[in-house]
Tab-separated table of C-alpha atoms in Angstrom:
chain	number	residue	atom	x	y	z
A	1	MET	CA	184.665	8.361	-57.334
A	2	LEU	CA	184.483	8.571	-53.531
A	3	PHE	CA	185.107	12.280	-53.622
A	4	ALA	CA	183.041	12.940	-56.741
A	5	GLU	CA	180.385	15.572	-56.222
A	6	GLY	CA	176.915	15.406	-57.833
A	7	PRO	CA	174.754	18.292	-58.934
A	8	SER	CA	174.080	20.870	-56.276
A	9	ILE	CA	170.759	21.099	-54.454
A	10	HIS	CA	169.720	24.113	-56.486
A	11	VAL	CA	170.269	22.268	-59.737
A	12	ARG	CA	168.258	19.331	-58.481
A	13	LEU	CA	165.403	21.612	-57.422
A	14	PHE	CA	165.462	23.333	-60.802
A	15	ILE	CA	165.338	20.015	-62.638
A	16	ALA	CA	162.446	18.798	-60.502
A	17	VAL	CA	160.480	21.986	-61.071
A	18	MET	CA	161.031	21.847	-64.796
A	19	ALA	CA	160.042	18.190	-64.899
A	20	SER	CA	156.841	18.966	-62.986
A	21	VAL	CA	155.991	21.831	-65.296
A	22	ALA	CA	156.617	19.636	-68.284
A	23	LEU	CA	154.412	16.862	-66.951
A	24	LEU	CA	151.615	19.300	-66.090
A	25	THR	CA	151.795	20.853	-69.502
A	26	MET	CA	151.770	17.485	-71.213
A	27	GLU	CA	148.756	16.381	-69.115
A	28	HIS	CA	146.910	19.536	-69.987
A	29	ILE	CA	147.435	19.301	-73.733
A	30	SER	CA	147.443	15.521	-74.135
A	31	ALA	CA	145.791	12.412	-72.624
A	32	ARG	CA	148.894	10.193	-72.988
A	33	LEU	CA	149.554	10.243	-69.207
A	34	ASP	CA	146.070	8.926	-68.264
A	35	PRO	CA	147.149	5.244	-68.447
A	36	VAL	CA	150.129	6.065	-66.235
A	37	ARG	CA	147.820	7.925	-63.747
A	38	ALA	CA	145.439	4.974	-63.695
A	39	THR	CA	148.267	2.530	-63.053
A	40	LEU	CA	149.747	4.611	-60.261
A	41	SER	CA	146.330	5.040	-58.627
A	42	HIS	CA	146.216	1.313	-57.838
A	43	ALA	CA	149.239	1.757	-55.621
A	44	ILE	CA	148.446	5.234	-54.258
A	45	ASP	CA	144.728	4.823	-53.367
A	46	PRO	CA	145.287	2.157	-50.639
A	47	ILE	CA	148.002	4.326	-49.101
A	48	ARG	CA	145.674	7.348	-49.103
A	49	TYR	CA	142.874	5.238	-47.587
A	50	LEU	CA	145.189	4.028	-44.822
A	51	VAL	CA	146.285	7.592	-44.140
A	52	ASP	CA	142.679	8.829	-43.949
A	53	LEU	CA	141.454	5.806	-41.973
A	54	PRO	CA	142.336	7.066	-38.437
A	55	VAL	CA	140.763	10.476	-39.072
A	56	GLU	CA	137.650	8.938	-40.623
A	57	ALA	CA	137.323	6.368	-37.844
A	58	SER	CA	137.681	8.995	-35.115
A	59	SER	CA	135.102	11.204	-36.845
A	60	ARG	CA	132.622	8.338	-37.071
A	61	ILE	CA	133.168	7.348	-33.455
A	62	ALA	CA	132.699	10.947	-32.313
A	63	PHE	CA	129.545	11.254	-34.416
A	64	SER	CA	128.185	7.965	-33.048
A	65	LEU	CA	128.845	9.030	-29.452
A	66	LYS	CA	127.242	12.391	-30.062
A	67	SER	CA	124.232	10.762	-31.713
A	68	TYR	CA	123.889	8.256	-28.863
A	69	THR	CA	124.016	11.016	-26.252
A	70	SER	CA	121.528	13.109	-28.182
A	71	LEU	CA	119.150	10.155	-28.634
A	72	ARG	CA	119.457	9.258	-24.975
A	73	GLU	CA	118.590	12.797	-23.886
A	74	GLU	CA	115.721	12.925	-26.362
A	75	ASN	CA	114.441	9.578	-25.143
A	76	LYS	CA	114.576	10.800	-21.549
A	77	LYS	CA	112.635	13.957	-22.431
A	78	LEU	CA	110.060	11.926	-24.352
A	79	ARG	CA	109.578	9.590	-21.386
A	80	GLU	CA	109.115	12.544	-19.046
A	81	THR	CA	106.656	14.133	-21.456
A	82	GLN	CA	104.777	10.843	-21.763
A	83	SER	CA	104.521	10.522	-17.985
A	84	ILE	CA	103.262	14.099	-17.667
A	85	ASN	CA	100.713	13.538	-20.445
A	86	GLN	CA	99.502	10.326	-18.808
A	87	ILE	CA	98.997	12.150	-15.513
A	88	ARG	CA	97.144	14.920	-17.340
A	89	LEU	CA	94.950	12.366	-19.103
A	90	LEU	CA	94.124	10.757	-15.765
A	91	ARG	CA	93.285	14.175	-14.341
A	92	TYR	CA	91.171	15.038	-17.389
A	93	ASP	CA	89.352	11.715	-17.056
A	94	SER	CA	88.695	12.455	-13.382
A	95	LEU	CA	87.420	15.940	-14.244
A	96	GLU	CA	85.205	14.509	-16.964
A	97	ARG	CA	83.680	12.009	-14.556
A	98	GLU	CA	83.218	14.748	-11.960
A	99	ASN	CA	81.534	16.911	-14.580
A	100	ILE	CA	79.177	14.044	-15.414
A	101	ARG	CA	78.312	13.564	-11.746
A	102	LEU	CA	77.697	17.288	-11.223
A	103	ARG	CA	75.509	17.453	-14.323
A	104	ALA	CA	73.496	14.511	-13.008
A	105	LEU	CA	73.123	16.220	-9.634
A	106	LEU	CA	72.091	19.474	-11.280
A	107	GLU	CA	69.506	17.768	-13.488
A	108	ASN	CA	68.173	15.825	-10.520
A	109	SER	CA	67.891	19.016	-8.436
A	110	PHE	CA	65.614	20.533	-11.086
A	111	LYS	CA	63.470	17.402	-11.088
A	112	LEU	CA	63.143	17.423	-7.284
A	113	GLY	CA	61.674	20.902	-7.150
A	114	GLU	CA	63.244	21.613	-3.735
A	115	GLN	CA	66.135	23.882	-2.908
A	116	VAL	CA	69.399	21.958	-2.746
A	117	LEU	CA	73.012	22.609	-1.792
A	118	ILE	CA	75.776	20.482	-3.293
A	119	ALA	CA	78.302	19.305	-0.699
A	120	GLU	CA	81.575	17.484	-1.303
A	121	LEU	CA	82.601	14.403	0.638
A	122	LEU	CA	85.414	14.950	3.152
A	123	SER	CA	85.733	11.647	4.994
A	124	VAL	CA	83.999	8.302	5.451
A	125	ASN	CA	83.294	6.647	8.811
A	126	ILE	CA	82.112	3.212	7.745
A	127	ALA	CA	82.378	0.451	10.348
A	128	PRO	CA	79.905	-2.301	9.377
A	129	PRO	CA	77.635	-3.267	10.958
A	130	TYR	CA	77.847	-0.563	13.623
A	131	GLU	CA	78.182	2.789	11.831
A	132	ASN	CA	77.565	4.222	8.352
A	133	ILE	CA	78.398	7.947	8.538
A	134	VAL	CA	80.125	10.325	6.107
A	135	VAL	CA	81.339	13.907	6.526
A	136	VAL	CA	80.751	16.686	3.969
A	137	ASN	CA	82.222	20.170	3.611
A	138	LYS	CA	79.030	22.197	4.240
A	139	GLY	CA	77.882	23.159	7.719
A	140	THR	CA	75.840	25.663	9.687
A	141	ARG	CA	77.596	28.586	7.971
A	142	PHE	CA	75.700	27.517	4.849
A	143	GLY	CA	72.423	27.057	6.697
A	144	VAL	CA	72.706	23.280	7.133
A	145	HIS	CA	70.857	21.885	10.154
A	146	PRO	CA	70.219	18.420	11.639
A	147	GLN	CA	67.599	16.085	10.125
A	148	GLN	CA	67.932	17.577	6.659
A	149	PRO	CA	67.487	14.950	3.929
A	150	VAL	CA	70.497	14.201	1.742
A	151	VAL	CA	70.213	12.686	-1.741
A	152	ASP	CA	72.316	12.010	-4.810
A	153	ALA	CA	71.419	11.707	-8.493
A	154	ASN	CA	69.855	8.264	-7.941
A	155	GLY	CA	68.011	8.402	-4.642
A	156	VAL	CA	68.030	9.063	-0.904
A	157	VAL	CA	71.450	8.920	0.786
A	158	GLY	CA	70.548	9.726	4.388
A	159	GLN	CA	70.037	12.727	6.644
A	160	VAL	CA	72.167	15.288	8.458
A	161	PHE	CA	73.103	13.759	11.807
A	162	ARG	CA	75.253	16.554	13.225
A	163	ALA	CA	75.839	20.060	11.761
A	164	LEU	CA	79.078	21.880	12.595
A	165	PRO	CA	80.163	25.339	11.377
A	166	HIS	CA	82.360	24.064	8.534
A	167	SER	CA	81.184	20.480	8.041
A	168	SER	CA	78.293	18.118	8.648
A	169	GLU	CA	77.963	14.441	9.503
A	170	ILE	CA	75.555	12.501	7.309
A	171	MET	CA	73.974	9.300	8.633
A	172	LEU	CA	73.379	6.978	5.695
A	173	ILE	CA	70.086	5.135	5.312
A	174	THR	CA	72.010	1.879	5.806
A	175	ASP	CA	73.197	2.864	9.292
A	176	PRO	CA	71.717	0.434	11.856
A	177	ASN	CA	70.360	3.411	13.831
A	178	HIS	CA	68.519	4.864	10.837
A	179	ALA	CA	64.921	4.199	9.798
A	180	ILE	CA	63.025	5.834	6.957
A	181	PRO	CA	59.274	5.672	6.219
A	182	VAL	CA	58.729	4.327	2.696
A	183	GLN	CA	55.932	3.147	0.483
A	184	VAL	CA	55.762	0.736	-2.417
A	185	ASN	CA	55.475	2.815	-5.560
A	186	ARG	CA	53.343	0.166	-7.259
A	187	ASN	CA	50.484	0.057	-4.756
A	188	GLY	CA	51.220	2.652	-2.050
A	189	LEU	CA	51.887	0.075	0.713
A	190	LEU	CA	53.448	1.830	3.711
A	191	THR	CA	56.310	0.403	5.761
A	192	ILE	CA	59.643	1.368	7.310
A	193	ALA	CA	63.098	0.599	5.895
A	194	VAL	CA	65.742	0.056	8.563
A	195	GLY	CA	69.485	0.197	8.042
A	196	SER	CA	71.301	-3.133	8.139
A	197	GLY	CA	74.799	-1.762	8.705
A	198	GLU	CA	75.819	-2.836	5.176
A	199	LEU	CA	76.021	-0.301	2.353
A	200	ASN	CA	74.079	-2.457	-0.112
A	201	ARG	CA	71.158	-3.607	2.015
A	202	LEU	CA	68.096	-2.275	3.855
A	203	ASN	CA	65.818	-4.380	6.035
A	204	LEU	CA	62.005	-4.327	5.890
A	205	PRO	CA	61.061	-5.950	9.208
A	206	PHE	CA	57.576	-4.470	9.689
A	207	LEU	CA	55.705	-6.088	6.802
A	208	ARG	CA	52.699	-8.323	7.353
A	209	ASP	CA	52.929	-11.920	6.227
A	210	ASN	CA	50.343	-11.273	3.505
A	211	ALA	CA	51.760	-7.898	2.416
A	212	ASP	CA	51.455	-7.147	-1.300
A	213	ILE	CA	55.124	-6.672	-2.109
A	214	ARG	CA	57.155	-8.196	-4.933
A	215	PRO	CA	60.840	-8.463	-5.888
A	216	GLY	CA	61.824	-5.431	-7.955
A	217	ASP	CA	59.245	-3.093	-6.375
A	218	LEU	CA	60.496	0.484	-6.048
A	219	LEU	CA	60.399	1.953	-2.553
A	220	ILE	CA	59.984	5.727	-2.322
A	221	THR	CA	59.756	8.121	0.612
A	222	SER	CA	56.239	8.330	1.971
A	223	GLY	CA	56.591	11.825	3.444
A	224	LEU	CA	55.571	10.597	6.905
A	225	GLY	CA	57.674	11.770	9.793
A	226	GLY	CA	58.366	15.156	8.256
A	227	THR	CA	62.056	14.559	7.483
A	228	PHE	CA	62.002	13.289	3.903
A	229	PRO	CA	59.709	14.849	1.294
A	230	GLN	CA	57.422	12.445	-0.512
A	231	GLY	CA	58.425	10.707	-3.723
A	232	TYR	CA	62.221	10.329	-3.434
A	233	PRO	CA	63.524	6.922	-4.637
A	234	VAL	CA	64.937	4.904	-1.747
A	235	ALA	CA	65.537	1.268	-2.714
A	236	THR	CA	64.490	-1.698	-4.823
A	237	VAL	CA	63.106	-4.833	-3.192
A	238	ASP	CA	65.412	-7.845	-3.456
A	239	LYS	CA	64.358	-11.341	-4.467
A	240	PHE	CA	62.744	-13.373	-1.695
A	241	THR	CA	60.742	-16.533	-1.214
A	242	PRO	CA	57.282	-16.118	0.380
A	243	PRO	CA	56.124	-16.352	3.086
A	244	ALA	CA	59.467	-15.232	4.602
A	245	ASN	CA	58.317	-11.620	4.654
A	246	LYS	CA	60.199	-10.949	7.866
A	247	GLN	CA	63.464	-11.374	5.961
A	248	ILE	CA	62.709	-9.109	3.017
A	249	THR	CA	65.573	-6.791	2.095
A	250	ALA	CA	66.080	-3.988	-0.433
A	251	THR	CA	69.045	-2.509	-2.291
A	252	PRO	CA	69.468	1.285	-1.992
A	253	LYS	CA	69.099	3.276	-5.204
A	254	ALA	CA	71.767	5.802	-4.154
A	255	SER	CA	75.427	5.056	-4.890
A	256	LEU	CA	76.440	5.019	-1.236
A	257	ASP	CA	79.920	3.601	-1.875
A	258	ARG	CA	80.831	5.809	-4.851
A	259	ASN	CA	79.506	9.284	-4.057
A	260	ARG	CA	81.836	12.295	-4.082
A	261	GLU	CA	79.129	14.963	-4.189
A	262	LEU	CA	75.838	14.939	-2.306
A	263	MET	CA	72.781	17.207	-2.290
A	264	ILE	CA	71.439	18.589	0.970
A	265	VAL	CA	67.736	19.353	0.505
A	266	TRP	CA	65.647	22.210	1.886
A	267	SER	CA	61.874	21.834	1.877
A	268	SER	CA	61.220	25.419	3.023
A	269	THR	CA	60.869	28.398	0.712
A	270	LYS	CA	63.657	30.342	2.433
A	271	PRO	CA	66.531	30.895	-0.039
A	272	VAL	CA	69.583	28.719	0.519
A	273	PRO	CA	72.754	30.795	1.247
A	274	LEU	CA	75.339	30.156	-1.443
A	275	THR	CA	78.140	31.822	0.540
A	276	PRO	CA	79.006	31.283	4.200
A	277	SER	CA	77.444	33.839	6.519
A	278	GLU	CA	79.088	35.195	9.637
A	279	PRO	CA	77.972	33.810	13.020
A	280	HIS	CA	76.671	37.181	14.253
A	281	GLU	CA	74.589	37.575	11.089
A	282	GLN	CA	73.028	34.180	11.676
A	283	LEU	CA	72.333	35.058	15.297
A	284	LYS	CA	70.699	38.314	14.191
A	285	GLU	CA	68.511	36.488	11.669
A	286	GLU	CA	67.486	33.927	14.313
A	287	GLU	CA	66.553	36.729	16.725
A	288	GLN	CA	64.490	38.443	14.027
A	289	GLY	CA	62.797	35.170	13.274
A	290	ASP	CA	61.922	34.682	16.950
A	291	GLU	CA	60.414	38.143	17.066
């Protein structure tokens, strides 16, 4: 028996092939093998699951990593887009507010009836109570000259203190060195408003003790002195207790601490230059004017 030889490998292969063909044929023409298939599946399915588990797990891990990376990149792009949109919204809001201010200035310029030039604020030199001066971007190249009145959409701001070729210094009405002739709009009472050095207060030191003035009275330019045309709003009288008329103060109508654009006013009929003129052209015009 030790040296007995079994069927050769070819015979075994032939038998296996025939058995497989027979089983396939029987399955095709009969359903008798279905119970056997169902029984064997209980043992084969767990083995197949275990075989597929590493591949399935690696696929899921790779998909999760890919999804996480993609979501992270998308989240980063969305954050950048959100930041850009927020900046744009802030800019749009600023432009909208600027548009509102310019519209107010334009409407006010039509109401004034004088020629005006809109100037943009460059710098602020506020040192209470010693100095209230601002600098704008329009100068002598645009025809600006000292002592020109400057207003905004609400009232008088001040006057041109110093005119340079490309800029001008504006002394605000609250500067301690500034005084403006005013009158009470209610009864025409004349007086002078003097700067206090504070942006929200004017002093009225030249009133008589029995002066007819009340809290809330509107002060307008009287036209005296020749610098400010008549009728521009200046300030509103603050509350006070008579007879302390020497301590009466007023709050300016102009937004002195919030202005970005100002209007420089011309009272003459000469057209205001909208573009800067060359120095020799100005000199030529001045010589012609002297002639």
